[in-house]
């Protein structure tokens, strides 16, 4: 995950998973000012990186990506399915 961290300059990355899904939490002040479509594009790019680097994650039904800004407040959440389609997106304030 250091590659993702250095490319997008997140201040921290955390993850957890169960039998059906994996969740990733990205924290970075700079992402507070991004549009929803820009954050979705980042989530799709990160998803591609993760499933290429960690093949077991590709077999999971869903991958959840949560972006947080200043002080850890969540700003957006995306769920991507096995077909690499965004099946849920939510702006959080």
Short mmCIF file of C-alpha atoms in Angstrom, two decimals:
data_model
loop_
_atom_site.label_atom_id
_atom_site.label_comp_id
_atom_site.label_asym_id
_atom_site.label_seq_id
_atom_site.Cartn_x
_atom_site.Cartn_y
_atom_site.Cartn_z
CA UNK A 1 0.00 0.00 0.00
CA UNK A 2 3.02 2.30 0.14
CA UNK A 3 2.71 2.75 -3.64
CA UNK A 4 -0.85 4.06 -3.23
CA UNK A 5 0.19 6.24 -0.32
CA UNK A 6 3.05 7.84 -2.24
CA UNK A 7 1.01 8.34 -5.44
CA UNK A 8 -1.96 10.04 -3.76
CA UNK A 9 -0.18 11.42 -0.68
CA UNK A 10 -2.59 10.07 1.93
CA UNK A 11 -1.59 10.68 5.53
CA UNK A 12 -2.80 7.21 6.51
CA UNK A 13 -4.34 4.07 5.02
CA UNK A 14 -6.20 1.45 7.05
CA UNK A 15 -7.94 -1.70 5.90
CA UNK A 16 -10.09 -4.56 7.13
CA UNK A 17 -11.86 -7.46 5.46
CA UNK A 18 -14.27 -10.34 5.96
CA UNK A 19 -15.45 -13.19 3.75
CA UNK A 20 -17.43 -10.93 1.36
CA UNK A 21 -15.71 -7.58 1.31
CA UNK A 22 -12.65 -5.49 2.02
CA UNK A 23 -12.76 -1.94 3.35
CA UNK A 24 -10.09 0.70 2.92
CA UNK A 25 -9.94 4.01 4.77
CA UNK A 26 -7.85 6.84 3.34
CA UNK A 27 -7.10 10.00 5.30
CA UNK A 28 -5.68 13.13 3.76
CA UNK A 29 -6.38 16.81 4.22
CA UNK A 30 -5.82 17.58 0.51
CA UNK A 31 -8.80 15.45 -0.55
CA UNK A 32 -11.32 17.72 1.24
CA UNK A 33 -11.46 19.94 -1.83
CA UNK A 34 -11.95 17.26 -4.49
CA UNK A 35 -15.26 16.79 -6.28
CA UNK A 36 -17.23 13.59 -5.93
CA UNK A 37 -16.28 12.49 -9.46
CA UNK A 38 -12.58 13.14 -8.76
CA UNK A 39 -12.71 11.02 -5.60
CA UNK A 40 -14.61 8.29 -7.48
CA UNK A 41 -11.89 8.28 -10.13
CA UNK A 42 -9.26 7.87 -7.40
CA UNK A 43 -11.28 5.00 -5.85
CA UNK A 44 -11.47 3.24 -9.24
CA UNK A 45 -7.72 3.67 -9.79
CA UNK A 46 -6.92 2.42 -6.29
CA UNK A 47 -9.28 -0.53 -6.78
CA UNK A 48 -7.43 -1.49 -9.96
CA UNK A 49 -4.07 -1.24 -8.18
CA UNK A 50 -5.25 -3.29 -5.18
CA UNK A 51 -6.79 -6.15 -7.17
CA UNK A 52 -3.67 -6.39 -9.34
CA UNK A 53 -1.32 -6.39 -6.38
CA UNK A 54 -3.47 -8.53 -4.05
CA UNK A 55 -5.34 -11.15 -6.17
CA UNK A 56 -7.26 -12.57 -3.19
CA UNK A 57 -9.05 -9.22 -2.81
CA UNK A 58 -10.25 -9.45 -6.41
CA UNK A 59 -12.31 -12.53 -5.51
CA UNK A 60 -14.26 -10.64 -2.83
CA UNK A 61 -17.76 -9.51 -3.75
CA UNK A 62 -17.29 -5.85 -2.74
CA UNK A 63 -14.52 -3.39 -1.99
CA UNK A 64 -15.39 -0.31 0.06
CA UNK A 65 -13.36 2.89 -0.08
CA UNK A 66 -13.84 5.70 2.43
CA UNK A 67 -12.06 9.03 2.13
CA UNK A 68 -11.58 11.25 5.16
CA UNK A 69 -10.40 14.82 5.39
CA UNK A 70 -9.25 17.10 8.16
CA UNK A 71 -9.55 15.56 11.61
CA UNK A 72 -10.69 12.22 10.18
CA UNK A 73 -14.15 13.44 9.14
CA UNK A 74 -15.45 11.25 6.33
CA UNK A 75 -16.08 13.08 3.06
CA UNK A 76 -16.99 10.29 0.60
CA UNK A 77 -17.62 6.57 0.38
CA UNK A 78 -17.60 4.23 -2.64
CA UNK A 79 -18.39 0.54 -3.08
CA UNK A 80 -17.00 -1.28 -6.12
CA UNK A 81 -18.16 -4.77 -7.04
CA UNK A 82 -16.37 -7.76 -8.62
CA UNK A 83 -17.11 -6.36 -12.08
CA UNK A 84 -15.22 -3.15 -11.23
CA UNK A 85 -18.42 -1.11 -11.25
CA UNK A 86 -19.23 1.52 -8.66
CA UNK A 87 -22.43 0.19 -7.09
CA UNK A 88 -22.70 2.77 -4.31
CA UNK A 89 -21.38 6.26 -3.83
CA UNK A 90 -22.17 8.66 -1.04
CA UNK A 91 -20.99 12.14 -0.19
CA UNK A 92 -20.56 12.57 3.56
CA UNK A 93 -20.25 15.95 5.24
#
